[in-house]
mmCIF file of C-alpha atoms in Angstrom:
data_model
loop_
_atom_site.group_PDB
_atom_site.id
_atom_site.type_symbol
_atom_site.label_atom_id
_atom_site.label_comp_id
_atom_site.label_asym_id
_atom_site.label_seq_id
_atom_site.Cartn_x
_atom_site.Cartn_y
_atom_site.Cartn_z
ATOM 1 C CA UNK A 197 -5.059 22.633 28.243
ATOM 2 C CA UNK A 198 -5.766 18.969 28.372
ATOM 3 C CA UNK A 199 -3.368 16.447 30.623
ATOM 4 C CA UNK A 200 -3.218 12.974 29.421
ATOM 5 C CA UNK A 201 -2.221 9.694 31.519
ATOM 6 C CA UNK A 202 -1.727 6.204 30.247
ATOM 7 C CA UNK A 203 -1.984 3.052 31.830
ATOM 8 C CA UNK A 204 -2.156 -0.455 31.530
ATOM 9 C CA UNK A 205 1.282 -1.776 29.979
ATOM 10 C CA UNK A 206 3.368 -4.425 31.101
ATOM 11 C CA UNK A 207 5.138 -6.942 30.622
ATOM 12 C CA UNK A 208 3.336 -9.922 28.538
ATOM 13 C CA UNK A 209 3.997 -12.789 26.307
ATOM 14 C CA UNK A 210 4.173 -13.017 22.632
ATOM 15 C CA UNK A 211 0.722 -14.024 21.597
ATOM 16 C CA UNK A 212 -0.847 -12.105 24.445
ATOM 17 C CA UNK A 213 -2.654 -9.085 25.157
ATOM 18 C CA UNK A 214 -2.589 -5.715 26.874
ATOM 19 C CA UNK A 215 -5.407 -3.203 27.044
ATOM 20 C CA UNK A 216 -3.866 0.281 27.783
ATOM 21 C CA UNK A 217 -5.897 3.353 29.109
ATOM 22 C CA UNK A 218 -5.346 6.907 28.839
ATOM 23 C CA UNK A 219 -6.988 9.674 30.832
ATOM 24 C CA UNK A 220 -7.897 13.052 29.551
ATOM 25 C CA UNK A 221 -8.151 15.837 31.713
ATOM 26 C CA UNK A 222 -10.023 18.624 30.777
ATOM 27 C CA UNK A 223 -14.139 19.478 29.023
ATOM 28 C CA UNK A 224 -12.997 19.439 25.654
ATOM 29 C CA UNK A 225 -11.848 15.730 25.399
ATOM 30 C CA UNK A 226 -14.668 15.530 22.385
ATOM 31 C CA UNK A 227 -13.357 18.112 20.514
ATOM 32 C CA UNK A 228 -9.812 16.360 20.276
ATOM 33 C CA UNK A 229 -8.280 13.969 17.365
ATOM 34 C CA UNK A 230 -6.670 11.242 19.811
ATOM 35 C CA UNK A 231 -3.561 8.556 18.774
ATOM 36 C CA UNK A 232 -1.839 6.768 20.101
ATOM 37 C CA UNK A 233 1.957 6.145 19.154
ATOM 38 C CA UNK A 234 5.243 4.161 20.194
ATOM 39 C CA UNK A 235 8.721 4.948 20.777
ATOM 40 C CA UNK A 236 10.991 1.798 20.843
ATOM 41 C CA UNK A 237 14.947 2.326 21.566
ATOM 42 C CA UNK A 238 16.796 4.136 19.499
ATOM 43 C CA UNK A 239 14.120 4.757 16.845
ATOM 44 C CA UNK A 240 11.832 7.489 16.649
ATOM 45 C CA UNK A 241 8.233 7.717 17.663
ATOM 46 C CA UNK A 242 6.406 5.925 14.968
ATOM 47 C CA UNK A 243 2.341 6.118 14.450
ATOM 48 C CA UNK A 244 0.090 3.183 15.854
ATOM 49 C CA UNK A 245 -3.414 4.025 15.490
ATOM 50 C CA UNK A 246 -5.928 7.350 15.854
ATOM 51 C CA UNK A 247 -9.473 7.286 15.966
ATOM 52 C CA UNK A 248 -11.251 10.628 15.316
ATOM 53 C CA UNK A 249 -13.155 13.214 17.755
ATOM 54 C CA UNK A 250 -16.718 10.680 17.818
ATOM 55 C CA UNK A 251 -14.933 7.608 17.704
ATOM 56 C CA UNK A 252 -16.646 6.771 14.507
ATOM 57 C CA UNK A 253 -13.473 6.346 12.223
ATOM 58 C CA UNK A 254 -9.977 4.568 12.755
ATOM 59 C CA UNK A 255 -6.562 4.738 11.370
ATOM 60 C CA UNK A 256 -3.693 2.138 11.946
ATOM 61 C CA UNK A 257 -0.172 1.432 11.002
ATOM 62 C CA UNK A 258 0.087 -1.656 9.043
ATOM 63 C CA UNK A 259 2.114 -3.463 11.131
ATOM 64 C CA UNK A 260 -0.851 -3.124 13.929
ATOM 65 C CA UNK A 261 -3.430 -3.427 11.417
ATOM 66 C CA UNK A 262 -5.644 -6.777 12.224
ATOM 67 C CA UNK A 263 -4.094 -7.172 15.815
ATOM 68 C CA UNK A 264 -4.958 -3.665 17.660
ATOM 69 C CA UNK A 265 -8.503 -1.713 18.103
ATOM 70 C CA UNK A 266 -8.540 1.996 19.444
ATOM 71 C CA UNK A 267 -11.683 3.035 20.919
ATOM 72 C CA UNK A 268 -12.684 6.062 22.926
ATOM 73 C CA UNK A 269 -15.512 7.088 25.442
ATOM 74 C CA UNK A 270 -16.216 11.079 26.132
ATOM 75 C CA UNK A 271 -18.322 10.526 28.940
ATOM 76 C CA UNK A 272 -15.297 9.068 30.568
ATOM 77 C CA UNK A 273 -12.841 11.121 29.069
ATOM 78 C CA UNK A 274 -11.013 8.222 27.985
ATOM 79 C CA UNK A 275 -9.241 6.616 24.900
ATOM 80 C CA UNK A 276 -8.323 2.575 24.913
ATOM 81 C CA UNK A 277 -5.891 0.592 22.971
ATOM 82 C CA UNK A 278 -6.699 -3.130 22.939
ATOM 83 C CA UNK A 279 -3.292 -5.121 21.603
ATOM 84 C CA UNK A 280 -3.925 -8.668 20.944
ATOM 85 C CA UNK A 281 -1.598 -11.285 19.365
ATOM 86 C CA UNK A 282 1.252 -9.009 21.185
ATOM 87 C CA UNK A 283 4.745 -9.623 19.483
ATOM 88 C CA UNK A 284 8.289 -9.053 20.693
ATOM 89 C CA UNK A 285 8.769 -5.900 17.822
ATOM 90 C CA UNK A 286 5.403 -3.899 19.621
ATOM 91 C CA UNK A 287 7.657 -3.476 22.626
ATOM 92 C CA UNK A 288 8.216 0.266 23.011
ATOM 93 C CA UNK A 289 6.721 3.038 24.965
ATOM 94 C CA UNK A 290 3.426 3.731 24.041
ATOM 95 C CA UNK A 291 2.280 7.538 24.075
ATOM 96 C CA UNK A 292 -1.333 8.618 23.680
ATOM 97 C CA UNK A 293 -1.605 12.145 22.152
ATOM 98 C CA UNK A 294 -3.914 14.647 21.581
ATOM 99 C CA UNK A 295 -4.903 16.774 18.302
ATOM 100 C CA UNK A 296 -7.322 19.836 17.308
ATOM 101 C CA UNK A 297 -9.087 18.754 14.183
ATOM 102 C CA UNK A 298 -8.159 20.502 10.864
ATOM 103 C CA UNK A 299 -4.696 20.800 12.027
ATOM 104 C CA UNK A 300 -2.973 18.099 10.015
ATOM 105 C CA UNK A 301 -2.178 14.405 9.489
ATOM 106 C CA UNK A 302 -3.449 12.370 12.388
ATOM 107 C CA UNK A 303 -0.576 9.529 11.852
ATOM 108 C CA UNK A 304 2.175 13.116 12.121
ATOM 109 C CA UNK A 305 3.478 13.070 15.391
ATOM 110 C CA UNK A 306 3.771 16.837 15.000
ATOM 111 C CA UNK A 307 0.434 18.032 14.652
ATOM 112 C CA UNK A 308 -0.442 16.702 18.175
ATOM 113 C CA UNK A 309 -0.511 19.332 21.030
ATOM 114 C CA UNK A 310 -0.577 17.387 23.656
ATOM 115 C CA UNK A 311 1.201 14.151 25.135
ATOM 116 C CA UNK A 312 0.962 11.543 27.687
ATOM 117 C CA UNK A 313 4.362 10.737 29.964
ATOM 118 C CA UNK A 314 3.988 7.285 28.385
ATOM 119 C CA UNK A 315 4.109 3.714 29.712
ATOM 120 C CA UNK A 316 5.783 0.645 28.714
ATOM 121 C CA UNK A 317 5.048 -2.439 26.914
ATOM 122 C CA UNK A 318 6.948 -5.276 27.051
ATOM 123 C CA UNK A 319 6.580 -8.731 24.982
ATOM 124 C CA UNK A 320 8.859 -11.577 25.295
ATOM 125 C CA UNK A 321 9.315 -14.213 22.983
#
């Protein structure tokens, strides 16, 4: 069982930048895919980035591509999304998410068996 919780969103201007955090519980943290994705009003929850078990390789959307870095530390058992050049269309809650290796597409938001409660960014124009 791993429990995930995010932090760090708010409300910021287009242009700016949020960092947001998210908090595994649990020893296996290394063993785990992690992503993070967004749900923004009346859309479904769309992929933003995942970076694998080590860290050592990436995925992004390409609308995020350029602007947004995940990165993770396993001593801390703790995966970070750095958003820079924010723009009013990344507003949305932003879930991090956790995922057993070998069990699908990383950018799916069905292979992941575990979910943060999510937390809110908001850019203004």
């Amino acid at each position: 069982q791993v429990q995930l919780v995010e932090s760090g969103g708010g409300l910021v201007q287009a242009g700016g930048s949020l960092r947001l955090s998210c908090a595994a519980s649990g020893r296996t943290f290394s063993s785990y895919f992690m992503g993070w994705f967004r749900q923004a009003p009346g859309k479904e929850r769309e992929f933003v980035a995942t970076t694998s078990t080590s860290g050592g390789s990436s995925n992004y959307a390409d609308s995020v591509k350029g602007r947004f870095t995940i990165s993770r530390d396993n001593a801390k058992n703790t995966v970070y999304l750095q958003m820079n050049s924010l723009k009013p269309e990344d507003t949305a809650v932003y879930y991090c998410a956790a995922k057993r290796a070998f069990s699908g597409a990383a950018t799916t938001p069905g292979n992941y068996d575990y979910w943060g409660q999510g937390t809110q960014v908001t850019v203004s124009s």
